[in-house]
Coordinates of C-alpha atoms in Angstrom, one line a residue:
M1 CA -34.8 7.1 30.5
A2 CA -38.1 7.9 31.7
V3 CA -40.6 5.1 32.0
T4 CA -43.5 5.1 29.6
T5 CA -46.7 3.3 30.0
F6 CA -49.5 2.1 27.8
H7 CA -53.1 2.9 28.9
Q8 CA -56.2 1.0 27.5
A9 CA -59.8 1.2 28.4
T10 CA -63.1 0.0 27.0
G11 CA -65.7 2.6 26.1
S12 CA -69.2 2.5 24.7
I13 CA -71.2 4.3 22.1
H14 CA -74.8 5.0 23.2
T15 CA -77.5 6.0 20.8
H16 CA -81.0 7.1 21.9
G17 CA -83.9 6.8 19.5
C18 CA -82.1 8.2 16.5
R19 CA -80.1 7.3 13.4
S20 CA -76.7 9.1 12.8
S21 CA -74.8 9.3 9.6
F22 CA -73.1 6.1 10.6
G23 CA -76.3 4.3 10.4
F24 CA -76.8 3.5 14.1
Q25 CA -80.4 2.1 14.6
S26 CA -83.0 3.6 16.9
G27 CA -83.1 2.5 20.5
I28 CA -80.4 2.1 23.0
R29 CA -77.3 0.1 21.9
N30 CA -73.8 -0.3 23.3
Y31 CA -70.8 -0.7 20.8
S32 CA -67.6 -1.8 22.6
V33 CA -64.4 -0.1 21.4
N34 CA -60.9 0.2 22.4
M35 CA -59.6 3.4 23.7
V36 CA -55.9 4.1 24.1
S37 CA -54.1 7.2 25.5
K38 CA -53.2 10.0 23.3
G39 CA -55.4 8.7 20.4
F40 CA -52.8 6.2 19.3
G41 CA -54.5 2.8 18.5
V42 CA -53.1 -0.6 18.5
D43 CA -56.0 -2.7 17.8
A44 CA -58.6 0.0 17.7
R45 CA -60.3 1.3 14.6
L46 CA -62.8 3.6 16.3
I47 CA -62.5 5.5 19.6
A48 CA -65.9 7.4 20.4
R49 CA -67.0 9.7 23.1
G50 CA -70.3 11.3 23.7
N51 CA -74.0 11.3 22.4
C52 CA -73.7 10.7 18.5
C53 CA -77.2 12.2 18.0
S54 CA -76.3 15.5 19.7
G55 CA -73.5 16.1 17.2
S56 CA -71.0 16.0 20.1
C57 CA -69.6 12.6 19.6
R58 CA -65.8 12.4 18.7
L59 CA -63.8 9.7 17.2
S60 CA -60.1 9.0 17.0
V61 CA -59.2 7.2 13.7
T62 CA -56.1 5.1 13.0
R63 CA -56.0 4.0 9.2
A64 CA -52.9 2.0 9.1
S65 CA -53.8 0.7 5.5
S66 CA -53.7 4.1 3.8
S67 CA -50.3 5.9 3.4
H68 CA -51.9 9.2 3.4
S69 CA -54.3 8.8 6.2
S70 CA -54.4 10.9 9.3
V71 CA -52.4 9.8 12.2
A72 CA -54.6 9.1 15.3
D73 CA -55.9 12.6 15.2
P74 CA -59.4 13.5 16.6
V75 CA -62.1 14.3 14.1
Q76 CA -65.6 15.2 14.4
I77 CA -68.5 12.8 13.3
P78 CA -70.8 14.5 10.8
S79 CA -74.5 14.7 12.1
K80 CA -77.6 16.3 10.6
N81 CA -77.8 18.7 13.6
N82 CA -74.2 20.2 12.9
S83 CA -73.3 20.9 9.3
S84 CA -70.0 22.5 10.2
D85 CA -68.9 18.8 11.4
S86 CA -68.5 17.9 7.7
K87 CA -65.7 20.3 7.0
K88 CA -62.7 18.6 5.3
K89 CA -59.8 17.6 7.6
P90 CA -56.4 19.2 6.9
H91 CA -54.0 17.1 5.1
E92 CA -51.4 15.5 7.5
T93 CA -48.4 13.3 7.2
A94 CA -46.3 11.6 9.9
L95 CA -42.6 12.2 10.7
I96 CA -41.1 9.7 13.0
L97 CA -37.6 10.2 14.6
I98 CA -35.6 7.4 16.1
R99 CA -32.3 7.6 17.8
H100 CA -30.6 4.3 17.2
G101 CA -30.5 1.7 19.9
E102 CA -27.5 1.2 22.3
S103 CA -24.2 0.5 20.4
L104 CA -21.3 -1.5 21.5
W105 CA -19.3 1.7 22.1
N106 CA -22.2 3.3 24.0
E107 CA -22.0 0.4 26.3
K108 CA -18.2 0.9 27.0
N109 CA -18.8 4.7 27.2
L110 CA -16.6 5.6 24.3
F111 CA -16.8 8.5 21.9
T112 CA -18.3 6.9 18.8
G113 CA -18.9 9.7 16.4
C114 CA -18.5 8.4 12.8
V115 CA -17.0 5.1 13.6
D116 CA -19.3 2.5 12.3
V117 CA -20.1 0.3 15.4
P118 CA -23.1 -2.1 15.6
L119 CA -25.9 -2.5 18.2
T120 CA -25.6 -4.4 21.5
Q121 CA -28.3 -6.8 22.4
K122 CA -29.9 -4.4 24.5
G123 CA -29.8 -2.1 21.3
V124 CA -31.5 -4.7 19.3
E125 CA -34.2 -5.0 21.9
E126 CA -34.7 -1.2 22.1
A127 CA -35.1 -1.1 18.1
I128 CA -37.7 -3.8 18.3
E129 CA -39.5 -2.0 21.2
A130 CA -39.5 1.2 19.1
G131 CA -41.0 -0.8 16.2
K132 CA -43.9 -1.8 18.5
R133 CA -44.5 1.8 19.4
I134 CA -44.9 2.8 15.7
C135 CA -46.4 -0.4 14.3
N136 CA -49.9 1.4 13.5
I137 CA -48.2 4.6 12.1
P138 CA -48.0 4.5 8.2
V139 CA -44.4 4.6 6.8
D140 CA -43.9 5.2 3.1
M141 CA -40.1 6.1 3.2
I142 CA -37.2 5.6 5.6
Y143 CA -34.1 7.8 6.0
T144 CA -31.0 6.5 7.8
S145 CA -27.5 7.6 8.3
S146 CA -24.8 5.6 6.4
L147 CA -23.8 4.0 9.8
I148 CA -24.9 0.4 10.6
R149 CA -26.3 1.1 14.1
A150 CA -28.9 3.5 12.6
Q151 CA -29.8 1.0 9.8
M152 CA -30.1 -1.9 12.2
T153 CA -32.5 0.1 14.2
A154 CA -34.6 1.1 11.3
M155 CA -34.8 -2.6 9.9
L156 CA -35.5 -4.1 13.3
A157 CA -38.2 -1.5 14.0
M158 CA -40.0 -2.3 10.9
T159 CA -40.3 -6.1 11.5
Q160 CA -42.9 -5.0 14.1
H161 CA -45.0 -3.0 11.7
R162 CA -48.5 -4.2 11.1
R163 CA -48.4 -3.5 7.2
K164 CA -45.4 -6.2 7.1
K165 CA -43.8 -4.2 4.2
V166 CA -40.2 -4.9 3.5
P167 CA -37.7 -2.2 4.0
I168 CA -35.2 -2.1 1.2
I169 CA -32.1 -0.1 1.0
T170 CA -31.7 1.8 -2.2
H171 CA -28.3 1.9 -3.9
S172 CA -27.6 4.8 -6.0
E173 CA -23.9 5.1 -5.8
S174 CA -23.5 4.2 -9.4
E175 CA -25.5 3.2 -12.5
Q176 CA -24.5 -0.3 -12.2
A177 CA -25.6 -0.5 -8.3
Q178 CA -29.0 1.0 -9.4
R179 CA -29.3 -1.7 -12.2
W180 CA -28.4 -4.6 -10.1
S181 CA -30.6 -3.8 -7.2
Q182 CA -33.8 -2.9 -9.3
I183 CA -37.1 -4.7 -8.4
S184 CA -38.7 -6.2 -11.6
S185 CA -42.4 -7.0 -9.9
E186 CA -44.6 -4.0 -9.5
E187 CA -46.5 -6.1 -6.8
T188 CA -43.3 -6.5 -4.9
K189 CA -42.6 -2.9 -5.1
K190 CA -46.0 -2.1 -3.5
Q191 CA -44.8 -4.2 -0.6
S192 CA -41.6 -2.6 -0.1
I193 CA -40.4 0.6 1.7
P194 CA -37.4 2.4 0.2
V195 CA -34.6 3.1 2.7
I196 CA -32.3 5.9 1.8
A197 CA -28.9 6.1 3.6
A198 CA -27.3 9.5 3.9
W199 CA -24.0 10.5 5.3
Q200 CA -25.6 13.9 6.0
L201 CA -27.5 12.2 8.9
N202 CA -24.4 10.7 10.5
E203 CA -23.4 11.4 14.1
R204 CA -21.3 14.4 14.8
M205 CA -17.7 13.5 13.9
Y206 CA -15.7 13.8 17.1
G207 CA -12.2 13.8 15.5
E208 CA -9.5 12.9 17.8
L209 CA -11.9 12.0 20.5
Q210 CA -13.3 9.0 18.7
G211 CA -12.6 5.8 20.5
L212 CA -11.5 7.4 23.7
N213 CA -13.5 7.1 26.9
K214 CA -14.1 10.0 29.2
Q215 CA -11.2 9.6 31.5
E216 CA -8.7 9.2 28.7
T217 CA -10.2 12.2 27.0
A218 CA -9.8 14.4 30.1
D219 CA -6.2 13.1 30.7
R220 CA -5.2 13.9 27.2
F221 CA -6.9 17.3 26.8
G222 CA -8.0 18.5 30.2
K223 CA -11.3 18.5 31.8
E224 CA -12.1 22.1 31.0
K225 CA -11.3 21.7 27.2
V226 CA -13.5 18.5 27.1
H227 CA -16.4 20.3 28.9
E228 CA -16.2 23.1 26.3
W229 CA -16.3 20.8 23.3
R230 CA -19.2 18.8 24.7
R231 CA -21.3 21.9 25.9
R232 CA -20.6 24.7 23.5
Y233 CA -22.6 24.7 20.2
D234 CA -20.0 26.2 18.1
I235 CA -16.6 24.8 19.4
P236 CA -15.4 21.6 17.6
P237 CA -13.0 19.1 19.0
P238 CA -9.6 18.6 17.3
N239 CA -10.3 17.6 13.7
G240 CA -13.9 17.2 14.4
E241 CA -17.2 18.8 14.1
S242 CA -19.0 21.2 16.5
L243 CA -22.8 20.8 16.9
E244 CA -23.2 23.8 14.7
M245 CA -21.3 22.1 11.9
C246 CA -23.3 18.9 12.3
A247 CA -26.6 20.9 12.2
Q248 CA -25.6 22.7 8.9
R249 CA -25.3 19.3 7.0
A250 CA -28.3 17.5 8.7
V251 CA -30.7 20.4 8.6
A252 CA -29.7 21.1 4.9
Y253 CA -30.3 17.5 3.9
F254 CA -33.7 17.5 5.7
E255 CA -35.0 20.7 3.9
E256 CA -33.8 19.6 0.5
Q257 CA -34.6 15.8 0.6
I258 CA -36.9 14.9 3.3
E259 CA -39.3 17.9 3.7
P260 CA -40.3 17.6 0.1
Q261 CA -41.5 14.2 0.6
L262 CA -43.7 15.2 3.4
L263 CA -45.1 17.9 1.3
S264 CA -46.1 15.4 -1.3
G265 CA -47.9 13.2 1.2
K266 CA -45.4 10.7 2.2
N267 CA -45.1 9.4 5.8
V268 CA -41.4 9.4 6.7
M269 CA -39.3 7.8 9.4
I270 CA -35.6 9.0 10.2
S271 CA -33.3 6.7 12.0
A272 CA -30.2 8.5 12.9
H273 CA -28.1 9.8 15.9
G274 CA -28.3 12.0 19.0
N275 CA -26.6 15.0 17.3
S276 CA -27.9 14.8 13.9
L277 CA -31.5 14.3 15.3
R278 CA -31.0 17.2 17.8
S279 CA -30.0 19.3 14.9
I280 CA -33.2 18.5 13.1
I281 CA -35.3 18.9 16.3
M282 CA -33.7 22.5 16.5
Y283 CA -35.0 23.2 13.1
L284 CA -38.6 21.7 13.6
D285 CA -39.1 23.3 17.1
K286 CA -37.2 26.4 16.5
L287 CA -34.8 25.9 19.6
T288 CA -32.0 28.2 20.3
S289 CA -28.4 27.1 20.3
Q290 CA -28.4 27.0 24.1
E291 CA -31.7 24.9 24.3
V292 CA -30.5 22.4 21.7
I293 CA -27.1 21.8 23.7
S294 CA -29.4 20.8 26.8
L295 CA -31.6 18.5 24.7
E296 CA -31.4 14.8 25.4
L297 CA -32.7 12.0 23.4
S298 CA -33.2 8.5 24.7
T299 CA -31.9 5.5 22.6
G300 CA -34.5 3.5 20.8
I301 CA -37.5 5.6 21.7
P302 CA -39.4 7.1 18.7
M303 CA -40.7 10.7 18.6
L304 CA -43.7 11.6 16.5
Y305 CA -44.3 14.9 14.6
I306 CA -47.3 15.6 12.5
F307 CA -46.7 17.8 9.4
R308 CA -49.8 19.8 8.8
D309 CA -50.3 22.9 6.5
G310 CA -46.5 23.5 6.4
K311 CA -46.2 23.2 10.1
F312 CA -44.6 20.5 12.4
I313 CA -46.6 19.6 15.4
R314 CA -44.8 17.5 18.0
R315 CA -46.7 14.7 19.5
G316 CA -44.1 13.0 21.8
S317 CA -43.6 9.3 21.9
P318 CA -46.3 7.1 20.3
V319 CA -48.4 5.2 22.9
G320 CA -46.7 7.0 25.6
P321 CA -48.3 9.5 28.2
S322 CA -45.8 12.3 27.5
A323 CA -42.7 13.2 25.7
A324 CA -40.6 13.4 28.8
G325 CA -38.5 10.3 28.1
V326 CA -37.8 11.4 24.4
Y327 CA -37.6 15.3 24.6
A328 CA -36.1 16.0 27.9
Y329 CA -35.1 19.5 27.7
T330 CA -36.6 21.9 30.3
K331 CA -35.5 25.1 31.7
S332 CA -35.3 23.4 35.2
L333 CA -33.0 20.7 33.6
A334 CA -30.8 23.4 32.0
L335 CA -30.4 25.2 35.4
Y336 CA -29.7 21.9 37.0
R337 CA -26.9 21.2 34.7
Q338 CA -25.6 24.7 34.9
K339 CA -25.2 24.1 38.7
L340 CA -23.5 20.8 38.2
D341 CA -21.1 22.4 35.6
E342 CA -20.2 25.1 38.2
M343 CA -19.7 22.7 41.0
F344 CA -17.4 20.1 39.0
H345 CA -15.8 22.3 36.5

């Protein structure tokens, strides 16, 4: 897992004998502000650069209190010298993807698939750390798989959010379940975030590999066959799913259920698994089947996308200098893996 760091600095706004549209008085004044990397603010409200009277001053804005706010995106300060600065900013929503924290079978190096295994202590800590990374990004809806490790990750992450809204799992499996879990207070509803669990976001089903470690799997089926199941997009293990099959259900659910929420202005978090999230990223970033096979996602590190004008823009990991630890696919990595495969298989 790549090491990510948080960079913070203190800047100043200087005004020189003029008044901007924000009401700065004449004379020279310094306004201390917090400035964070990639425009992601933790305590900051305004991040400014340049001379505000010249029309070149820029702000980064984090509006954690507004569910339809822009997510730490640079905007231009309007000024009387630059009328084009006042153009309306495109509507944006946030999409956060989190692979669940380490599970008990991850720790034992077992094929987990759709077996419902909880988090380790390390996995709990990873989920909490993920929550700290996204604590300023608005979240209106949460989608998880039906597996406990993804649900634990989502719930633990939200304990760190600045809004302090309560994530509540919705129950729609029957009319009685809906009635019994309804909330009667409108004020309480406003302080809640619906959590929708969907089996379509479950991990790839590994069939007869589930519960086996790598050595047992190689002994039973042979190294070549196991390598083929793990590194081919369209070949499933016995009685299991290929990545292609996993992608068909995960992407279809994303298009039918999640994307309409983003279009309606909702900020969405998805807590799921390595293969279901790889499938969604393949759709978002238009990756090929070969590229997605080599895509690696670290446990417990969120990835942020901005949904703007019908397009998804990848921003990497919040409060991180790059996406390297989250989105590790590169051509050089693919070539390196190919060399290893040739050497050992």
